[in-house]
XYZ file of C-alpha atoms in Angstrom:
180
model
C 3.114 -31.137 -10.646
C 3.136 -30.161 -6.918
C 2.800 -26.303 -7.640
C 2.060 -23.411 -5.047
C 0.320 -20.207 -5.464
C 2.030 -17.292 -5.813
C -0.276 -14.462 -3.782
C 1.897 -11.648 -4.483
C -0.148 -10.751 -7.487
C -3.298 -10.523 -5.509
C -1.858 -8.528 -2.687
C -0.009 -6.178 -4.655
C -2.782 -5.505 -7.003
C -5.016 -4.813 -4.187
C -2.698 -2.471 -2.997
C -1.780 -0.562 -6.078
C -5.519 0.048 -7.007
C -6.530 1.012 -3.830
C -3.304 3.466 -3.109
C -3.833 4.699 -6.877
C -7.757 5.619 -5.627
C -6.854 7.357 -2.503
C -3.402 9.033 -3.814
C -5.448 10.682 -6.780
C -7.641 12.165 -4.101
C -4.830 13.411 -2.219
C -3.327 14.976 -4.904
C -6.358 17.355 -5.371
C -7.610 15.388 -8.248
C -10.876 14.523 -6.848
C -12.601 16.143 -4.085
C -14.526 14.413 -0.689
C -17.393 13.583 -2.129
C -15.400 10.538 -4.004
C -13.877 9.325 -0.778
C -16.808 6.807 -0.276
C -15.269 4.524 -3.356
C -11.919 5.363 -2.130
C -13.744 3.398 1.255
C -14.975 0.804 -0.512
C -11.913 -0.342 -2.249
C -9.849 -0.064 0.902
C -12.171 -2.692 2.747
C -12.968 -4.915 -0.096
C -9.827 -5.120 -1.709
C -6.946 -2.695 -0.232
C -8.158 -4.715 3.187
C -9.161 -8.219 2.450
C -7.755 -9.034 -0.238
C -4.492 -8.269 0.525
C -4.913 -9.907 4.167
C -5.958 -12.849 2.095
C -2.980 -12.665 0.039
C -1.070 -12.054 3.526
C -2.474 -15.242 4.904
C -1.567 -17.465 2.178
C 1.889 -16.026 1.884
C 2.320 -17.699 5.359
C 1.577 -21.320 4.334
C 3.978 -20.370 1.049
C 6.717 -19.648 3.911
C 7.250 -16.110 2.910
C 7.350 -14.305 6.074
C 7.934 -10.521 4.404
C 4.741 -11.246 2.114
C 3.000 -12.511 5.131
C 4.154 -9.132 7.251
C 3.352 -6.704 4.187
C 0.384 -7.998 2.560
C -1.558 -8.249 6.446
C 0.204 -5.348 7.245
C -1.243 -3.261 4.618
C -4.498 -4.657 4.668
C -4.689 -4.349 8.136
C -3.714 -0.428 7.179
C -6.861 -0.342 4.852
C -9.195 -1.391 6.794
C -7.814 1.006 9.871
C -8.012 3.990 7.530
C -11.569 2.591 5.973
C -13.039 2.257 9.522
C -11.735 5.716 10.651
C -12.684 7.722 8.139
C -16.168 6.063 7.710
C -17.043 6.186 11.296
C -14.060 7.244 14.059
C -12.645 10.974 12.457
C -15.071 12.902 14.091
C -13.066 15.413 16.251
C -9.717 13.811 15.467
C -7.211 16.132 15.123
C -4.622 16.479 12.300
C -1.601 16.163 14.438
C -2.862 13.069 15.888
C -3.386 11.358 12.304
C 0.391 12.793 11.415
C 1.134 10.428 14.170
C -0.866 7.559 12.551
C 0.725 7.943 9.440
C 4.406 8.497 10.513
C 4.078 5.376 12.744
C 2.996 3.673 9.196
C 5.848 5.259 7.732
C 8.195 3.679 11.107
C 6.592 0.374 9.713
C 7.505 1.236 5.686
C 11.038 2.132 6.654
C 11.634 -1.476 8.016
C 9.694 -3.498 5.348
C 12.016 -1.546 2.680
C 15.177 -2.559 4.012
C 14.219 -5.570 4.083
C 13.437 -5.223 0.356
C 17.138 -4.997 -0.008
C 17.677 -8.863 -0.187
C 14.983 -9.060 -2.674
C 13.732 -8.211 -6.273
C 14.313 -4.899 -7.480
C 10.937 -4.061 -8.507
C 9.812 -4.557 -5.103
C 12.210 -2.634 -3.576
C 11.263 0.807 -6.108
C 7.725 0.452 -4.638
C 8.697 0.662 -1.113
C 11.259 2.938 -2.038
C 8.223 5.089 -3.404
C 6.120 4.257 -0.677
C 8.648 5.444 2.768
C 8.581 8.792 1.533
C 4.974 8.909 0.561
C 4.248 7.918 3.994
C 6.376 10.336 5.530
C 5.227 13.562 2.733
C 1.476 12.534 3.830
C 2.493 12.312 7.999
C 4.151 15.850 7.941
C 1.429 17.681 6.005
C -0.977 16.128 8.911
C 1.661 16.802 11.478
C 2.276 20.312 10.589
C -0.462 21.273 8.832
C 0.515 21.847 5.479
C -1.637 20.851 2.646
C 1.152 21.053 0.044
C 2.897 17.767 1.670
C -0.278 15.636 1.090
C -0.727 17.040 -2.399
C 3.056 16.279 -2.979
C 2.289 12.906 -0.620
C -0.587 12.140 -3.148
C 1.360 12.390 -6.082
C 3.896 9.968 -5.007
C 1.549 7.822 -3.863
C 0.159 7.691 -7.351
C 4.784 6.606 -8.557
C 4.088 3.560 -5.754
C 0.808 2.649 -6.768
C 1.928 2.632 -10.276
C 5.166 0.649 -9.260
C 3.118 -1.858 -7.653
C 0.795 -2.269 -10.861
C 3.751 -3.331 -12.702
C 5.006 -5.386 -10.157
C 1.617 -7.527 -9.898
C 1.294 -7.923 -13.619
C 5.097 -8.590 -13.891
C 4.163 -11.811 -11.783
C 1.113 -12.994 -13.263
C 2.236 -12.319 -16.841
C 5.956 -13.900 -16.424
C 4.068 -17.101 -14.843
C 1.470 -17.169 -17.639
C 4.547 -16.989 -20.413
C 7.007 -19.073 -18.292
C 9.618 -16.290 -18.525
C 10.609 -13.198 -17.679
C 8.621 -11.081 -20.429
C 8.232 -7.746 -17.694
C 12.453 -7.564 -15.370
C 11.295 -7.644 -12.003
């Protein structure tokens, strides 16, 4: 049997875990002194393995798995590297600007969910506004919108979860045991 890999499951779980991490610290769960796993994640696994997962969704001929997963794993290891050694003296505005022009990006990778499965299209859903919450409390200053940002990062990374165990778990059974 001439089979392919499905790297969804890879990329998407390296996402969720990694956006679970950082979302519980935005939400005031965990204070700065945790950020340093939060770092490690996003360059081992939010990073690479999702640009992995990016890469071989390319030679699959899935161009919106290809965009996302390098996308986003491209995002992690921007956010790993600044944090870890660029954010001295950058101001908050100027991240607001980082993270709306990530949220520019979300918008258009969730309409493109549209023609796809519906679980997919709940975590982007999830994710444009988390995006956006997390730019505007940067932008303007106001904590409340990264808390609230956090928390709905914490609904996407959860959505994603499902998502990548949906896939692994309906390929394992050879049905559709989790609707996607």
């Amino acid at each position: 049997m001439d089979k392919k890999i499905n790297p969804a499951p890879l990329g998407l779980s390296g996402f969720a875990l990694t956006t679970w991490l950082l979302s519980m610290h935005n939400a005031g769960w965990f204070g700065p002194e945790n950020v340093p796993m939060v770092l490690a994640c996003a360059f081992a696994f939010g990073g690479t393995a999702q640009f992995v997962a990016g890469v071989i969704e390319a030679f699959v001929g899935n161009s919106f798995g290809f965009v996302a997963f390098c996308g986003y794993g491209a995002f992690w290891w921007s956010f790993a590297l600044f944090v870890e050694f660029f954010a001295k003296g950058v101001t908050g505005p100027f991240i607001g600007w980082y993270l709306l022009l990530w949220g520019v990006f979300t918008t258009y990778m969730w309409i493109g969910t549209w023609k796809k499965g519906k679980a997919l299209m709940l975590i982007f859903t999830a994710l444009v506004p988390t995006f956006y919450l997390l730019a505007f409390g940067a932008l303007l200053g106001i904590g409340g919108l990264g808390v609230l940002g956090g928390y709905l990062g914490l609904v996407t990374a959860a959505l994603a979860f499902y998502l990548a165990a949906a896939e692994v778990i309906n390929e394992a059974w050879g049905s559709a045991v989790l609707p996607v």
